[in-house]
Structures are given as structure tokens and as C-alpha cells.
CSV table of C-alpha atoms in Angstrom, one decimal:
chain,number,residue,atom,x,y,z
H,1174,UNK,CA,22.4,1.0,-47.0
H,1175,UNK,CA,22.3,4.5,-45.5
H,1176,UNK,CA,24.0,7.7,-46.6
H,1177,UNK,CA,24.2,10.5,-44.1
H,1178,UNK,CA,25.3,14.1,-43.7
H,1179,UNK,CA,26.1,15.4,-40.2
H,1180,UNK,CA,26.0,19.1,-39.7
H,1181,UNK,CA,26.9,20.5,-36.3
H,1182,UNK,CA,28.0,23.4,-34.3
H,1183,UNK,CA,28.6,24.2,-30.6
H,1184,UNK,CA,29.9,20.7,-29.9
H,1185,UNK,CA,31.7,20.8,-26.6
H,1186,UNK,CA,34.8,18.7,-25.9
H,1187,UNK,CA,37.1,18.3,-22.9
H,1188,UNK,CA,40.5,19.9,-23.2
H,1189,UNK,CA,43.4,17.6,-22.2
H,1190,UNK,CA,43.9,17.7,-18.4
H,1191,UNK,CA,46.1,20.5,-17.1
H,1192,UNK,CA,47.0,20.3,-13.4
H,1193,UNK,CA,45.3,21.3,-11.2
H,1194,UNK,CA,41.7,20.2,-12.0
H,1195,UNK,CA,38.9,21.0,-12.7
H,1196,UNK,CA,38.9,20.0,-16.4
H,1197,UNK,CA,38.4,22.6,-19.1
H,1198,UNK,CA,36.1,22.5,-22.1
H,1199,UNK,CA,36.1,24.1,-25.5
H,1200,UNK,CA,33.8,24.6,-28.5
H,1201,UNK,CA,34.8,22.7,-31.6
H,1202,UNK,CA,33.0,25.2,-33.9
H,1203,UNK,CA,31.1,24.1,-37.0
H,1204,UNK,CA,31.5,20.8,-38.8
H,1205,UNK,CA,30.0,18.9,-41.7
H,1206,UNK,CA,30.8,15.2,-42.2
H,1207,UNK,CA,29.2,12.7,-44.5
H,1208,UNK,CA,29.3,9.0,-44.8
H,1209,UNK,CA,27.8,5.6,-45.6
H,1210,UNK,CA,26.6,2.8,-43.4
H,1211,UNK,CA,25.7,-0.7,-44.4
H,1212,UNK,CA,24.0,-3.2,-41.9
H,1213,UNK,CA,22.9,-6.7,-42.5
H,1214,UNK,CA,21.4,-9.8,-40.8
H,1215,UNK,CA,21.4,-13.4,-42.0
H,1216,UNK,CA,19.9,-16.5,-40.4
H,1217,UNK,CA,20.7,-19.6,-42.6
H,1218,UNK,CA,19.0,-22.0,-40.1
H,1219,UNK,CA,17.0,-21.9,-36.9
H,1220,UNK,CA,19.0,-20.8,-33.9
H,1221,UNK,CA,21.9,-19.5,-36.0
H,1222,UNK,CA,22.3,-15.9,-37.1
H,1223,UNK,CA,24.9,-13.5,-38.3
H,1224,UNK,CA,24.9,-9.8,-38.3
H,1225,UNK,CA,27.3,-7.0,-39.1
H,1226,UNK,CA,27.7,-3.4,-40.1
H,1227,UNK,CA,30.3,-1.2,-41.8
H,1228,UNK,CA,30.5,2.6,-41.5
H,1229,UNK,CA,32.7,5.0,-43.5
H,1230,UNK,CA,32.9,8.7,-42.4
H,1231,UNK,CA,34.5,11.4,-44.5
H,1232,UNK,CA,35.3,14.2,-42.1
H,1233,UNK,CA,36.1,17.7,-43.3
H,1234,UNK,CA,36.6,18.6,-39.7
H,1235,UNK,CA,38.0,15.7,-37.7
H,1236,UNK,CA,36.0,14.8,-34.6
H,1237,UNK,CA,37.4,13.0,-31.5
H,1238,UNK,CA,36.4,9.4,-30.8
H,1239,UNK,CA,35.4,9.0,-34.5
H,1240,UNK,CA,36.9,6.4,-36.8
H,1241,UNK,CA,37.1,6.8,-40.5
H,1242,UNK,CA,36.2,3.1,-41.1
H,1243,UNK,CA,34.5,0.7,-38.7
H,1244,UNK,CA,33.5,-2.9,-39.3
H,1245,UNK,CA,31.6,-5.1,-36.8
H,1246,UNK,CA,30.6,-8.8,-37.4
H,1247,UNK,CA,28.8,-11.1,-35.0
H,1248,UNK,CA,27.6,-14.7,-35.0
H,1249,UNK,CA,25.1,-16.2,-32.5
H,1250,UNK,CA,24.0,-19.8,-32.0
H,1251,UNK,CA,21.4,-21.1,-29.6
H,1252,UNK,CA,21.4,-24.8,-28.6
H,1253,UNK,CA,19.0,-25.9,-25.9
H,1254,UNK,CA,19.8,-23.8,-22.9
H,1255,UNK,CA,23.2,-22.6,-24.2
H,1256,UNK,CA,24.0,-19.5,-26.3
H,1257,UNK,CA,27.3,-19.0,-28.1
H,1258,UNK,CA,28.5,-15.7,-29.5
H,1259,UNK,CA,31.6,-14.7,-31.5
H,1260,UNK,CA,32.2,-11.1,-32.4
H,1261,UNK,CA,34.8,-9.2,-34.3
H,1262,UNK,CA,35.5,-5.4,-34.7
H,1263,UNK,CA,37.9,-3.6,-37.0
H,1264,UNK,CA,38.6,0.1,-36.6
H,1265,UNK,CA,40.8,2.1,-39.0
H,1266,UNK,CA,42.0,5.7,-38.5
H,1267,UNK,CA,40.4,6.5,-35.1
H,1268,UNK,CA,40.6,10.3,-34.5
H,1269,UNK,CA,41.2,11.8,-31.0
H,1270,UNK,CA,42.6,14.8,-29.3
H,1271,UNK,CA,46.4,14.5,-28.9
H,1272,UNK,CA,48.4,15.9,-26.1
H,1273,UNK,CA,49.0,19.1,-28.1
H,1274,UNK,CA,45.3,19.7,-28.3
H,1275,UNK,CA,45.1,19.0,-32.0
H,1276,UNK,CA,42.7,16.4,-33.4
H,1277,UNK,CA,44.4,13.7,-35.4
H,1278,UNK,CA,44.7,10.0,-35.8
H,1279,UNK,CA,45.5,8.4,-32.4
H,1280,UNK,CA,45.1,4.8,-33.6
H,1281,UNK,CA,45.8,3.7,-37.2
H,1282,UNK,CA,43.9,0.5,-36.7
H,1283,UNK,CA,43.0,-2.4,-34.4
H,1284,UNK,CA,41.2,-5.7,-34.7
H,1285,UNK,CA,39.3,-7.1,-31.7
H,1286,UNK,CA,37.8,-10.6,-31.2
H,1287,UNK,CA,35.5,-11.6,-28.4
H,1288,UNK,CA,33.4,-14.6,-27.4
H,1289,UNK,CA,30.7,-15.4,-24.9
H,1290,UNK,CA,29.0,-18.6,-23.7
H,1291,UNK,CA,25.7,-18.2,-21.9
H,1292,UNK,CA,23.7,-20.9,-20.0
H,1293,UNK,CA,20.1,-20.3,-19.0
H,1294,UNK,CA,19.9,-22.1,-15.7
H,1295,UNK,CA,16.4,-20.9,-14.8
H,1296,UNK,CA,13.7,-18.8,-16.5
H,1297,UNK,CA,15.1,-15.7,-14.8
H,1298,UNK,CA,18.8,-16.7,-14.3
H,1299,UNK,CA,21.6,-17.1,-16.8
H,1300,UNK,CA,25.3,-17.8,-16.1
H,1301,UNK,CA,27.9,-16.5,-18.6
H,1302,UNK,CA,31.6,-16.7,-19.4
H,1303,UNK,CA,33.1,-14.2,-21.8
H,1304,UNK,CA,36.6,-13.3,-23.2
H,1305,UNK,CA,37.5,-10.0,-24.8
H,1306,UNK,CA,40.4,-9.0,-27.0
H,1307,UNK,CA,41.4,-12.6,-27.6
H,1308,UNK,CA,44.4,-11.4,-29.8
H,1309,UNK,CA,45.7,-9.2,-26.9
H,1310,UNK,CA,45.8,-6.2,-29.2
H,1311,UNK,CA,47.5,-2.9,-28.0
H,1312,UNK,CA,45.2,0.0,-28.8
H,1313,UNK,CA,43.8,3.2,-27.4
H,1314,UNK,CA,40.4,4.9,-27.8
H,1315,UNK,CA,41.6,8.1,-26.0
H,1316,UNK,CA,45.0,9.5,-26.5
H,1317,UNK,CA,47.6,8.1,-24.1
H,1318,UNK,CA,45.1,5.9,-22.3
H,1319,UNK,CA,45.8,2.3,-23.5
H,1320,UNK,CA,42.9,-0.2,-23.4
H,1321,UNK,CA,43.1,-3.5,-21.6
H,1322,UNK,CA,44.6,-6.5,-23.2
H,1323,UNK,CA,43.0,-9.9,-23.1
H,1324,UNK,CA,40.3,-10.1,-20.4
H,1325,UNK,CA,38.0,-12.8,-19.0
H,1326,UNK,CA,34.7,-12.4,-17.2
H,1327,UNK,CA,32.1,-14.5,-15.7
H,1328,UNK,CA,28.8,-13.6,-14.1
H,1329,UNK,CA,25.1,-14.0,-13.5
H,1330,UNK,CA,22.2,-12.2,-15.3
H,1331,UNK,CA,18.9,-11.9,-13.6
H,1332,UNK,CA,15.7,-11.1,-15.5
H,1333,UNK,CA,13.0,-9.3,-13.6
H,1334,UNK,CA,10.1,-9.8,-16.0
């Protein structure tokens, strides 16, 4: 468990795009925010572990790309050459810069679930399949820029050491 206070000034943020480019930037002034973060790990048996964290931020001055509440949970299981992962993220009251230039809540909340299967084919080569946003949630992390819905990926990972 960690409590924190964040004091800042001279934070530079991009102003919403006004044609023509280039983008413009502004100073947010001073801010002081405080919060609490809890992180944990648990491994009940070999090859199985769970982890997670929760963060609460109380913002006197609202900052862009900052949620009031954030919860992340993850579970991993290793079986022979296979690895399995399930992860969940819940964000509540995400602040961002609105079209008017004011900082406010741009997303009241979203809940994401993702999964990944990994196969270690060789010492230096792994093959993976992953799926993100399994619930096909509509959400945005930047005002008026919606994030993708359900997505699927596959690929190769090479280790050089």
C-alpha cells in the first residue's frame, strides 16, 4: 500500500487541434493531487500466479489522461511450453481535454478483458495468439478518438540473449 502526493507545475499539454497545423501547446499551471495505490501478487501453486493493482487519485486540478479509479487484475499459468494469460482492467472517471479546451470526464467508465496464449517453440522463438477488448466495449482515452473494439493478433517473439 502506497500513499502519494504529486506536486507539479509547468506541465505542458497539447491544445486541441485547430486547422491548420502545427499543434499548439499550453502550460497547465500548478497542481497538487494525492492518492492511494495497492498492488499484490499471489502464487497458490507452481506455474500459476495472480497479480493486480488499484489506484485512487484525488485531483484538485484535473489532469488529462488521468483516471480517478483504476483497477487491473491478471492471471498467468505456465504448462510445459504453453503460457496462458487472462487480464482485466476497469477505469472509472477518466479525465481528458474536451473540444472546448476544458479538462473534464471524457469517459465515465469502461471494463476491458484480454487474453493471450503463448507457445515456446524454441529457446529463442515463441508464437502467440491474443485477443483484446473481448466484450467489445466502446470507450475513448482521448476525447473524440474512440478506441478499437474487439481485436485479435498473432505473432512471433524472438529472444536475442
